[in-house]
PDB file of C-alpha atoms (C1' of nucleotides) in Angstrom:
ATOM      1  CA  MET N   1     105.146  63.987 114.748  1.00  0.00           C
ATOM      2  CA  ASP N   2     102.880  62.615 117.484  1.00  0.00           C
ATOM      3  CA  LYS N   3     105.898  63.209 119.664  1.00  0.00           C
ATOM      4  CA  LEU N   4     105.782  66.908 118.781  1.00  0.00           C
ATOM      5  CA  LEU N   5     102.049  67.187 119.406  1.00  0.00           C
ATOM      6  CA  ASP N   6     102.213  65.267 122.691  1.00  0.00           C
ATOM      7  CA  GLY N   7     105.329  67.068 123.842  1.00  0.00           C
ATOM      8  CA  LEU N   8     103.731  70.454 123.299  1.00  0.00           C
ATOM      9  CA  ILE N   9     100.633  69.327 125.206  1.00  0.00           C
ATOM     10  CA  LEU N  10     102.892  68.716 128.200  1.00  0.00           C
ATOM     11  CA  VAL N  11     104.261  72.229 127.723  1.00  0.00           C
ATOM     12  CA  ARG N  12     100.689  73.513 127.608  1.00  0.00           C
ATOM     13  CA  GLU N  13      99.766  71.728 130.828  1.00  0.00           C
ATOM     14  CA  SER N  14     102.801  73.039 132.683  1.00  0.00           C
ATOM     15  CA  TYR N  15     102.052  76.534 131.460  1.00  0.00           C
ATOM     16  CA  ILE N  16      98.435  76.348 132.632  1.00  0.00           C
ATOM     17  CA  LYS N  17      99.604  75.145 136.020  1.00  0.00           C
ATOM     18  CA  LYS N  18     102.384  77.701 136.513  1.00  0.00           C
ATOM     19  CA  LYS N  19     100.651  80.539 134.615  1.00  0.00           C
ATOM     20  CA  LYS N  20     104.018  81.700 133.313  1.00  0.00           C
ATOM     21  CA  ILE N  21     106.930  80.483 131.268  1.00  0.00           C
ATOM     22  CA  ASP N  22     109.860  79.638 133.512  1.00  0.00           C
ATOM     23  CA  ALA N  23     113.219  78.239 132.478  1.00  0.00           C
ATOM     24  CA  ALA N  24     111.987  74.654 132.650  1.00  0.00           C
ATOM     25  CA  ILE N  25     109.029  75.298 130.352  1.00  0.00           C
ATOM     26  CA  LYS N  26     111.181  77.197 127.908  1.00  0.00           C
ATOM     27  CA  ARG N  27     113.687  74.336 127.841  1.00  0.00           C
ATOM     28  CA  LYS N  28     110.916  71.822 127.266  1.00  0.00           C
ATOM     29  CA  PHE N  29     109.352  73.938 124.525  1.00  0.00           C
ATOM     30  CA  LEU N  30     112.659  74.346 122.689  1.00  0.00           C
ATOM     31  CA  SER N  31     113.559  70.683 122.980  1.00  0.00           C
ATOM     32  CA  CYS N  32     110.148  69.746 121.530  1.00  0.00           C
ATOM     33  CA  ILE N  33     110.509  71.922 118.462  1.00  0.00           C
ATOM     34  CA  TYR N  34     114.185  71.101 117.947  1.00  0.00           C
ATOM     35  CA  ASP N  35     113.653  67.340 118.310  1.00  0.00           C
ATOM     36  CA  PHE N  36     111.001  67.547 115.649  1.00  0.00           C
ATOM     37  CA  TYR N  37     113.133  69.777 113.478  1.00  0.00           C
ATOM     38  CA  ASP N  38     116.191  67.520 113.669  1.00  0.00           C
ATOM     39  CA  SER N  39     114.297  64.603 112.178  1.00  0.00           C
ATOM     40  CA  ASN N  40     111.823  66.471 109.941  1.00  0.00           C
ATOM     41  CA  TYR N  41     113.921  69.298 108.538  1.00  0.00           C
ATOM     42  CA  ARG N  42     112.600  70.479 105.184  1.00  0.00           C
ATOM     43  CA  HIS N  43     115.358  71.077 102.658  1.00  0.00           C
ATOM     44  CA  LEU N  44     114.191  74.255 100.986  1.00  0.00           C
ATOM     45  CA  PRO N  45     116.346  76.118  98.474  1.00  0.00           C
ATOM     46  CA  TRP N  46     116.335  79.420 100.392  1.00  0.00           C
ATOM     47  CA  ARG N  47     117.501  77.648 103.532  1.00  0.00           C
ATOM     48  CA  SER N  48     120.863  76.874 102.008  1.00  0.00           C
ATOM     49  CA  THR N  49     121.811  80.387 100.954  1.00  0.00           C
ATOM     50  CA  ASN N  50     123.134  83.394 102.804  1.00  0.00           C
ATOM     51  CA  ASN N  51     122.530  85.764  99.896  1.00  0.00           C
ATOM     52  CA  PRO N  52     120.296  88.487 101.381  1.00  0.00           C
ATOM     53  CA  TYR N  53     118.767  89.269  97.997  1.00  0.00           C
ATOM     54  CA  HIS N  54     117.766  85.637  97.478  1.00  0.00           C
ATOM     55  CA  ILE N  55     116.323  85.552 100.995  1.00  0.00           C
ATOM     56  CA  LEU N  56     114.376  88.733 100.242  1.00  0.00           C
ATOM     57  CA  VAL N  57     112.897  87.180  97.100  1.00  0.00           C
ATOM     58  CA  SER N  58     111.905  84.025  98.949  1.00  0.00           C
ATOM     59  CA  GLU N  59     110.313  85.918 101.842  1.00  0.00           C
ATOM     60  CA  VAL N  60     108.240  88.119  99.560  1.00  0.00           C
ATOM     61  CA  MET N  61     107.045  85.051  97.665  1.00  0.00           C
ATOM     62  CA  LEU N  62     106.338  83.156 100.897  1.00  0.00           C
ATOM     63  CA  GLN N  63     104.289  85.967 102.404  1.00  0.00           C
ATOM     64  CA  GLN N  64     101.611  85.251  99.879  1.00  0.00           C
ATOM     65  CA  THR N  65     101.914  81.619  98.941  1.00  0.00           C
ATOM     66  CA  GLN N  66     102.482  78.170 100.428  1.00  0.00           C
ATOM     67  CA  VAL N  67     105.946  76.650 100.316  1.00  0.00           C
ATOM     68  CA  ASN N  68     105.349  73.968  97.710  1.00  0.00           C
ATOM     69  CA  ARG N  69     104.093  76.476  95.196  1.00  0.00           C
ATOM     70  CA  VAL N  70     106.989  78.856  95.810  1.00  0.00           C
ATOM     71  CA  ILE N  71     109.918  76.450  95.316  1.00  0.00           C
ATOM     72  CA  ASP N  72     109.922  76.296  91.511  1.00  0.00           C
ATOM     73  CA  LYS N  73     109.091  79.968  91.097  1.00  0.00           C
ATOM     74  CA  TYR N  74     111.866  80.954  93.466  1.00  0.00           C
ATOM     75  CA  LEU N  75     114.441  78.890  91.559  1.00  0.00           C
ATOM     76  CA  LEU N  76     113.241  80.280  88.245  1.00  0.00           C
ATOM     77  CA  PHE N  77     113.221  83.834  89.547  1.00  0.00           C
ATOM     78  CA  ILE N  78     116.786  83.836  90.879  1.00  0.00           C
ATOM     79  CA  LYS N  79     117.971  82.067  87.753  1.00  0.00           C
ATOM     80  CA  LYS N  80     116.415  84.796  85.620  1.00  0.00           C
ATOM     81  CA  PHE N  81     117.397  87.627  87.992  1.00  0.00           C
ATOM     82  CA  PRO N  82     120.491  86.290  89.805  1.00  0.00           C
ATOM     83  CA  THR N  83     121.487  89.586  91.406  1.00  0.00           C
ATOM     84  CA  ILE N  84     119.595  92.518  92.781  1.00  0.00           C
ATOM     85  CA  GLU N  85     121.087  94.648  90.011  1.00  0.00           C
ATOM     86  CA  ALA N  86     119.768  92.241  87.396  1.00  0.00           C
ATOM     87  CA  LEU N  87     116.287  92.577  88.867  1.00  0.00           C
ATOM     88  CA  ALA N  88     116.518  96.340  89.229  1.00  0.00           C
ATOM     89  CA  HIS N  89     117.513  96.722  85.568  1.00  0.00           C
ATOM     90  CA  SER N  90     114.823  94.413  84.177  1.00  0.00           C
ATOM     91  CA  SER N  91     111.464  95.534  82.815  1.00  0.00           C
ATOM     92  CA  LEU N  92     108.325  95.049  84.860  1.00  0.00           C
ATOM     93  CA  HIS N  93     107.011  93.092  81.898  1.00  0.00           C
ATOM     94  CA  ASP N  94     109.768  90.475  82.277  1.00  0.00           C
ATOM     95  CA  VAL N  95     109.376  90.351  86.038  1.00  0.00           C
ATOM     96  CA  LEU N  96     105.640  89.727  85.754  1.00  0.00           C
ATOM     97  CA  GLY N  97     106.319  87.061  83.158  1.00  0.00           C
ATOM     98  CA  VAL N  98     108.282  85.015  85.687  1.00  0.00           C
ATOM     99  CA  TRP N  99     105.784  85.855  88.427  1.00  0.00           C
ATOM    100  CA  GLN N 100     102.733  84.396  86.659  1.00  0.00           C
ATOM    101  CA  GLY N 101     101.244  81.564  88.706  1.00  0.00           C
ATOM    102  CA  LEU N 102     102.174  83.079  92.040  1.00  0.00           C
ATOM    103  CA  GLY N 103      99.350  85.589  92.301  1.00  0.00           C
ATOM    104  CA  TYR N 104      99.283  89.100  93.701  1.00  0.00           C
ATOM    105  CA  ASN N 105     100.977  90.822  90.775  1.00  0.00           C
ATOM    106  CA  ARG N 106     101.350  94.102  92.608  1.00  0.00           C
ATOM    107  CA  ARG N 107     103.769  92.433  94.979  1.00  0.00           C
ATOM    108  CA  ALA N 108     106.007  91.518  92.087  1.00  0.00           C
ATOM    109  CA  LYS N 109     106.019  95.201  91.288  1.00  0.00           C
ATOM    110  CA  TYR N 110     106.808  96.128  94.899  1.00  0.00           C
ATOM    111  CA  LEU N 111     109.727  93.674  94.922  1.00  0.00           C
ATOM    112  CA  TRP N 112     111.006  95.086  91.650  1.00  0.00           C
ATOM    113  CA  GLN N 113     110.728  98.643  92.999  1.00  0.00           C
ATOM    114  CA  ALA N 114     112.371  97.602  96.261  1.00  0.00           C
ATOM    115  CA  SER N 115     115.324  96.228  94.288  1.00  0.00           C
ATOM    116  CA  GLN N 116     115.709  99.573  92.516  1.00  0.00           C
ATOM    117  CA  ILE N 117     115.670 101.444  95.813  1.00  0.00           C
ATOM    118  CA  ILE N 118     118.246  99.077  97.309  1.00  0.00           C
ATOM    119  CA  VAL N 119     120.509  99.476  94.299  1.00  0.00           C
ATOM    120  CA  SER N 120     120.214 103.260  94.149  1.00  0.00           C
ATOM    121  CA  GLN N 121     120.069 104.123  97.842  1.00  0.00           C
ATOM    122  CA  TYR N 122     121.808 101.248  99.620  1.00  0.00           C
ATOM    123  CA  ASN N 123     124.590 100.526  97.190  1.00  0.00           C
ATOM    124  CA  GLY N 124     122.935  97.218  96.293  1.00  0.00           C
ATOM    125  CA  ASN N 125     123.056  95.923  99.876  1.00  0.00           C
ATOM    126  CA  VAL N 126     119.809  94.718 101.413  1.00  0.00           C
ATOM    127  CA  PRO N 127     119.327  96.690 104.666  1.00  0.00           C
ATOM    128  CA  ASP N 128     119.958  94.601 107.782  1.00  0.00           C
ATOM    129  CA  ASN N 129     117.512  96.216 110.202  1.00  0.00           C
ATOM    130  CA  GLU N 130     113.739  96.183 110.486  1.00  0.00           C
ATOM    131  CA  ALA N 131     113.204  99.940 110.342  1.00  0.00           C
ATOM    132  CA  GLU N 132     114.974 100.340 107.001  1.00  0.00           C
ATOM    133  CA  LEU N 133     113.488  97.154 105.562  1.00  0.00           C
ATOM    134  CA  GLN N 134     109.991  98.273 106.459  1.00  0.00           C
ATOM    135  CA  LYS N 135     110.397 101.423 104.411  1.00  0.00           C
ATOM    136  CA  LEU N 136     110.686  99.322 101.268  1.00  0.00           C
ATOM    137  CA  PRO N 137     107.509  98.790  99.225  1.00  0.00           C
ATOM    138  CA  GLY N 138     105.806  95.460  99.868  1.00  0.00           C
ATOM    139  CA  LEU N 139     107.668  94.837 103.112  1.00  0.00           C
ATOM    140  CA  GLY N 140     105.616  95.198 106.267  1.00  0.00           C
ATOM    141  CA  LYS N 141     106.381  94.253 109.826  1.00  0.00           C
ATOM    142  CA  ALA N 142     106.432  90.519 109.228  1.00  0.00           C
ATOM    143  CA  THR N 143     108.619  90.372 106.141  1.00  0.00           C
ATOM    144  CA  ALA N 144     111.031  92.969 107.539  1.00  0.00           C
ATOM    145  CA  ALA N 145     111.498  90.750 110.593  1.00  0.00           C
ATOM    146  CA  SER N 146     111.883  87.585 108.527  1.00  0.00           C
ATOM    147  CA  VAL N 147     114.604  89.108 106.339  1.00  0.00           C
ATOM    148  CA  CYS N 148     116.470  90.239 109.475  1.00  0.00           C
ATOM    149  CA  ILE N 149     116.319  86.714 110.787  1.00  0.00           C
ATOM    150  CA  PHE N 150     117.027  84.624 107.719  1.00  0.00           C
ATOM    151  CA  ALA N 151     119.414  86.943 105.881  1.00  0.00           C
ATOM    152  CA  PHE N 152     121.313  88.352 108.858  1.00  0.00           C
ATOM    153  CA  GLY N 153     120.737  85.958 111.751  1.00  0.00           C
ATOM    154  CA  ARG N 154     119.208  88.624 113.962  1.00  0.00           C
ATOM    155  CA  PRO N 155     116.749  87.641 116.745  1.00  0.00           C
ATOM    156  CA  ALA N 156     113.789  89.705 115.482  1.00  0.00           C
ATOM    157  CA  LEU N 157     110.224  88.988 116.578  1.00  0.00           C
ATOM    158  CA  TYR N 158     108.464  87.403 113.634  1.00  0.00           C
ATOM    159  CA  ILE N 159     104.798  86.477 113.827  1.00  0.00           C
ATOM    160  CA  GLU N 160     103.157  84.822 110.849  1.00  0.00           C
ATOM    161  CA  THR N 161     100.775  81.938 110.359  1.00  0.00           C
ATOM    162  CA  ASN N 162     103.087  79.059 111.355  1.00  0.00           C
ATOM    163  CA  VAL N 163     104.404  80.892 114.392  1.00  0.00           C
ATOM    164  CA  ARG N 164     100.806  81.645 115.417  1.00  0.00           C
ATOM    165  CA  THR N 165      99.898  78.010 115.005  1.00  0.00           C
ATOM    166  CA  VAL N 166     102.691  76.760 117.263  1.00  0.00           C
ATOM    167  CA  TYR N 167     102.031  79.337 119.995  1.00  0.00           C
ATOM    168  CA  ILE N 168      98.266  78.939 119.907  1.00  0.00           C
ATOM    169  CA  TYR N 169      98.612  75.156 120.054  1.00  0.00           C
ATOM    170  CA  SER N 170     101.128  75.320 122.915  1.00  0.00           C
ATOM    171  CA  PHE N 171      99.756  78.148 125.023  1.00  0.00           C
ATOM    172  CA  PHE N 172      96.264  79.203 123.908  1.00  0.00           C
ATOM    173  CA  ALA N 173      94.555  76.012 122.754  1.00  0.00           C
ATOM    174  CA  ASN N 174      91.349  76.832 124.604  1.00  0.00           C
ATOM    175  CA  HIS N 175      91.253  80.522 123.681  1.00  0.00           C
ATOM    176  CA  GLN N 176      89.372  82.299 120.915  1.00  0.00           C
ATOM    177  CA  ASN N 177      90.561  85.374 119.029  1.00  0.00           C
ATOM    178  CA  VAL N 178      94.191  85.155 120.035  1.00  0.00           C
ATOM    179  CA  SER N 179      95.846  88.400 118.978  1.00  0.00           C
ATOM    180  CA  ASP N 180      99.480  88.859 118.036  1.00  0.00           C
ATOM    181  CA  ALA N 181      99.755  91.115 121.080  1.00  0.00           C
ATOM    182  CA  MET N 182      99.061  88.032 123.214  1.00  0.00           C
ATOM    183  CA  ILE N 183     101.590  85.909 121.350  1.00  0.00           C
ATOM    184  CA  ARG N 184     104.433  88.455 121.315  1.00  0.00           C
ATOM    185  CA  PRO N 185     105.388  88.293 125.033  1.00  0.00           C
ATOM    186  CA  LEU N 186     105.548  84.508 124.859  1.00  0.00           C
ATOM    187  CA  LEU N 187     107.671  84.684 121.740  1.00  0.00           C
ATOM    188  CA  GLU N 188     109.976  87.144 123.494  1.00  0.00           C
ATOM    189  CA  VAL N 189     110.689  84.779 126.357  1.00  0.00           C
ATOM    190  CA  THR N 190     110.899  81.583 124.321  1.00  0.00           C
ATOM    191  CA  ILE N 191     112.977  82.823 121.385  1.00  0.00           C
ATOM    192  CA  ASP N 192     116.341  81.096 121.085  1.00  0.00           C
ATOM    193  CA  THR N 193     118.600  84.094 120.624  1.00  0.00           C
ATOM    194  CA  THR N 194     121.638  81.837 120.201  1.00  0.00           C
ATOM    195  CA  ASN N 195     120.334  80.653 116.836  1.00  0.00           C
ATOM    196  CA  PRO N 196     117.388  82.653 115.489  1.00  0.00           C
ATOM    197  CA  LYS N 197     117.499  81.062 112.024  1.00  0.00           C
ATOM    198  CA  LYS N 198     117.275  77.557 113.391  1.00  0.00           C
ATOM    199  CA  PHE N 199     114.632  78.630 115.911  1.00  0.00           C
ATOM    200  CA  TYR N 200     112.319  80.105 113.299  1.00  0.00           C
ATOM    201  CA  ASN N 201     112.945  77.372 110.749  1.00  0.00           C
ATOM    202  CA  ALA N 202     111.946  74.893 113.432  1.00  0.00           C
ATOM    203  CA  LEU N 203     108.802  76.904 114.218  1.00  0.00           C
ATOM    204  CA  MET N 204     107.880  76.949 110.520  1.00  0.00           C
ATOM    205  CA  ASP N 205     108.216  73.192 110.203  1.00  0.00           C
ATOM    206  CA  CYS N 206     106.373  72.531 113.468  1.00  0.00           C
ATOM    207  CA  GLY N 207     103.572  74.917 112.490  1.00  0.00           C
ATOM    208  CA  THR N 208     103.124  73.112 109.198  1.00  0.00           C
ATOM    209  CA  CYS N 209     102.978  69.792 110.998  1.00  0.00           C
ATOM    210  CA  ILE N 210     100.457  70.968 113.587  1.00  0.00           C
ATOM    211  CA  LYS N 211      98.227  72.387 110.860  1.00  0.00           C
ATOM    212  CA  GLN N 212      98.011  68.962 109.252  1.00  0.00           C
ATOM    213  CA  HIS N 213      96.221  67.810 112.398  1.00  0.00           C
ATOM    214  CA  TYR N 214      94.454  70.856 113.768  1.00  0.00           C
ATOM    215  CA  ASN N 215      93.268  74.075 112.229  1.00  0.00           C
ATOM    216  CA  PHE N 216      93.788  76.925 114.614  1.00  0.00           C
ATOM    217  CA  SER N 217      93.300  79.703 112.130  1.00  0.00           C
ATOM    218  CA  ARG N 218      89.885  80.465 113.561  1.00  0.00           C
ATOM    219  CA  HIS N 219      91.454  80.849 116.996  1.00  0.00           C
ATOM    220  CA  SER N 220      93.580  83.673 115.670  1.00  0.00           C
ATOM    221  CA  ALA N 221      92.240  87.201 115.728  1.00  0.00           C
ATOM    222  CA  HIS N 222      93.639  87.425 112.200  1.00  0.00           C
ATOM    223  CA  TYR N 223      91.192  84.993 110.705  1.00  0.00           C
ATOM    224  CA  THR N 224      88.846  86.495 108.114  1.00  0.00           C
ATOM    225  CA  VAL N 225      86.365  85.128 105.626  1.00  0.00           C
ATOM    226  CA  GLN N 226      87.007  85.967 101.995  1.00  0.00           C
ATOM    227  CA  LYS N 227      84.495  87.553  99.713  1.00  0.00           C
ATOM    228  CA  PRO N 228      83.109  85.303  97.004  1.00  0.00           C
ATOM    229  CA  TYR N 229      85.451  84.997  94.074  1.00  0.00           C
ATOM    230  CA  LYS N 230      82.912  85.737  91.365  1.00  0.00           C
ATOM    231  CA  THR N 231      81.764  89.108  92.658  1.00  0.00           C
ATOM    232  CA  SER N 232      85.291  90.481  92.808  1.00  0.00           C
ATOM    233  CA  LEU N 233      87.563  91.698  90.061  1.00  0.00           C
ATOM    234  CA  ARG N 234      90.472  89.489  91.077  1.00  0.00           C
ATOM    235  CA  LYS N 235      90.199  86.950  88.314  1.00  0.00           C
ATOM    236  CA  VAL N 236      89.583  89.472  85.549  1.00  0.00           C
ATOM    237  CA  ARG N 237      92.625  91.465  86.584  1.00  0.00           C
ATOM    238  CA  GLY N 238      94.826  88.395  86.729  1.00  0.00           C
ATOM    239  CA  ASP N 239      93.620  87.205  83.327  1.00  0.00           C
ATOM    240  CA  ILE N 240      94.351  90.594  81.768  1.00  0.00           C
ATOM    241  CA  VAL N 241      97.893  90.760  83.134  1.00  0.00           C
ATOM    242  CA  ARG N 242      98.623  87.201  82.053  1.00  0.00           C
ATOM    243  CA  TYR N 243      97.324  87.937  78.557  1.00  0.00           C
ATOM    244  CA  ILE N 244      99.378  91.099  78.126  1.00  0.00           C
ATOM    245  CA  VAL N 245     102.483  89.433  79.515  1.00  0.00           C
ATOM    246  CA  SER N 246     102.266  86.689  76.899  1.00  0.00           C
ATOM    247  CA  TYR N 247     100.892  88.595  73.906  1.00  0.00           C
ATOM    248  CA  GLY N 248     102.107  92.155  74.427  1.00  0.00           C
ATOM    249  CA  ALA N 249     100.169  95.392  73.918  1.00  0.00           C
ATOM    250  CA  THR N 250      96.478  94.686  73.423  1.00  0.00           C
ATOM    251  CA  HIS N 251      93.336  96.673  72.719  1.00  0.00           C
ATOM    252  CA  LYS N 252      90.596  96.442  75.333  1.00  0.00           C
ATOM    253  CA  GLU N 253      88.059  95.090  72.894  1.00  0.00           C
ATOM    254  CA  ILE N 254      90.443  92.263  72.045  1.00  0.00           C
ATOM    255  CA  LEU N 255      90.850  91.561  75.759  1.00  0.00           C
ATOM    256  CA  ALA N 256      87.084  91.380  76.226  1.00  0.00           C
ATOM    257  CA  GLN N 257      86.761  89.099  73.247  1.00  0.00           C
ATOM    258  CA  ARG N 258      89.679  86.769  74.035  1.00  0.00           C
ATOM    259  CA  LEU N 259      89.089  86.556  77.762  1.00  0.00           C
ATOM    260  CA  GLY N 260      85.317  86.284  77.543  1.00  0.00           C
ATOM    261  CA  TYR N 261      84.327  89.109  79.882  1.00  0.00           C
ATOM    262  CA  SER N 262      81.890  91.924  79.247  1.00  0.00           C
ATOM    263  CA  PRO N 263      83.492  95.176  78.043  1.00  0.00           C
ATOM    264  CA  ASP N 264      82.232  96.697  81.273  1.00  0.00           C
ATOM    265  CA  LYS N 265      84.136  94.257  83.476  1.00  0.00           C
ATOM    266  CA  ILE N 266      87.262  94.614  81.379  1.00  0.00           C
ATOM    267  CA  GLN N 267      86.936  98.374  81.624  1.00  0.00           C
ATOM    268  CA  LYS N 268      86.641  98.322  85.408  1.00  0.00           C
ATOM    269  CA  ALA N 269      89.565  95.944  85.800  1.00  0.00           C
ATOM    270  CA  LEU N 270      91.730  97.994  83.429  1.00  0.00           C
ATOM    271  CA  GLU N 271      90.917 101.159  85.326  1.00  0.00           C
ATOM    272  CA  ALA N 272      92.018  99.540  88.578  1.00  0.00           C
ATOM    273  CA  LEU N 273      95.192  98.145  86.995  1.00  0.00           C
ATOM    274  CA  CYS N 274      96.036 101.540  85.479  1.00  0.00           C
ATOM    275  CA  ARG N 275      95.302 103.321  88.747  1.00  0.00           C
ATOM    276  CA  GLU N 276      97.821 101.058  90.477  1.00  0.00           C
ATOM    277  CA  ASN N 277     100.298 101.603  87.660  1.00  0.00           C
ATOM    278  CA  LEU N 278     100.576  97.931  86.895  1.00  0.00           C
ATOM    279  CA  VAL N 279      99.208  98.440  83.381  1.00  0.00           C
ATOM    280  CA  CYS N 280      99.114 101.607  81.304  1.00  0.00           C
ATOM    281  CA  GLU N 281      97.309 102.775  78.216  1.00  0.00           C
ATOM    282  CA  ASP N 282      99.175 103.895  75.160  1.00  0.00           C
ATOM    283  CA  ASN N 283      96.754 105.284  72.571  1.00  0.00           C
ATOM    284  CA  GLY N 284      94.178 102.557  72.883  1.00  0.00           C
ATOM    285  CA  MET N 285      96.645  99.745  73.556  1.00  0.00           C
ATOM    286  CA  TYR N 286      97.240  98.377  77.025  1.00  0.00           C
ATOM    287  CA  THR N 287     100.730  97.306  78.087  1.00  0.00           C
ATOM    288  CA  ILE N 288     102.583  96.481  81.295  1.00  0.00           C
ATOM    289  CA  ALA N 289     103.680  99.719  82.967  1.00  0.00           C
ATOM    290  CA  LYS N 290     107.273 100.788  82.491  1.00  0.00           C
ATOM    291  CA  ARG N 291     107.787 102.051  86.028  1.00  0.00           C
TER     292      ARG N 291
ATOM    293  C1'  DC S   1      81.153  74.164  91.810  1.00  0.00           C
ATOM    294  C1'  DT S   2      82.769  76.519  96.740  1.00  0.00           C
ATOM    295  C1'  DC S   3      86.199  77.137 100.191  1.00  0.00           C
ATOM    296  C1'  DC S   4      90.667  78.314 101.685  1.00  0.00           C
ATOM    297  C1'  DA S   5      95.864  79.706 102.345  1.00  0.00           C
ATOM    298  C1'  DG S   6      98.878  84.001 102.814  1.00  0.00           C
ATOM    299  C1'  DG S   7     100.890  89.624 104.479  1.00  0.00           C
ATOM    300  C1'  DT S   8     100.685  94.516 102.788  1.00  0.00           C
ATOM    301  C1'  DT S   9      98.484  98.503 101.272  1.00  0.00           C
ATOM    302  C1'  DG S  10      95.478 102.510 101.156  1.00  0.00           C
TER     303       DG S  10
ATOM    304  C1'  DC F   1      88.822  96.714 107.021  1.00  0.00           C
ATOM    305  C1'  DA F   2      88.468  95.504 102.045  1.00  0.00           C
ATOM    306  C1'  DA F   3      91.089  94.300  98.112  1.00  0.00           C
ATOM    307  C1'  DC F   4      94.572  91.740  96.087  1.00  0.00           C
ATOM    308  C1'  DC F   5      95.708  86.325  93.057  1.00  0.00           C
ATOM    309  C1'  DT F   6      96.175  81.445  92.181  1.00  0.00           C
ATOM    310  C1'  DG F   7      95.424  76.648  92.458  1.00  0.00           C
ATOM    311  C1'  DG F   8      94.703  72.633  95.528  1.00  0.00           C
ATOM    312  C1'  DA F   9      91.276  70.442  98.398  1.00  0.00           C
ATOM    313  C1'  DG F  10      86.692  68.968  99.191  1.00  0.00           C
TER     314       DG F  10
END
DNA sequence: CTCCAGGTTG
DNA sequence: CAACCTGGAG
């Protein structure tokens, strides 16, 4: 791992000297990340499948959560919903039940809706190009690219936190506010089009390693500071969904009482959840939405 | 207890 | 650009 960090510093120095990435620097960069990858490969369940639906599930989970928290949920999810048809035909209630612990409930709903669109409009086949993938709910630029890469082996340009870390460490270590627009051209010339899956898997593992030693997130233009937890509605919303998922339809006064929030907070959270169609009201009782 | 990781949506 | 969620780290 010191070998990775030191090797990439040599890449950085050559790049500063030559001010561009020539064939020699590209070769050096790739050999650094592949050497590391060959001896530090992480055996992750979604790396040993070619099932595009399973890849889609893993990528949606990974866009919001760190690897070690996704592994068990991913295995549980594909066990419970082994095919895209199984997911499409399940209730949102059941999907959210498996999702609890991952966070961001609306993304579970987007994934569920995406599965229904794929079944009804794509004959159950996950689209294999970025434009179509990006039309699906919950898939933006990054996840569309990652599905192209990991499900179909296409050399898409994929920029997420680990990729940013590797490129900032290798090429922008003394910069502030590095934007994705600055990273993209370097990614374009360094990408290993002969094996995009291996290339990006290696970047993921290298990024994770580098982060254990340096935190470059503040160098990225994407870095933001979160609002304080207590002044937001996040926790209340999550608690409500978790309660309804385990106990079924519930009256709002019961929610306030059981969860220990003021009726006002419960009311506000319920309004937001209903507005997003995650929860709905059925004469005084709140349940998980049906669609 | 506070801080922090993560990409998409509206 | 703010909101979304959870749980591990400090």
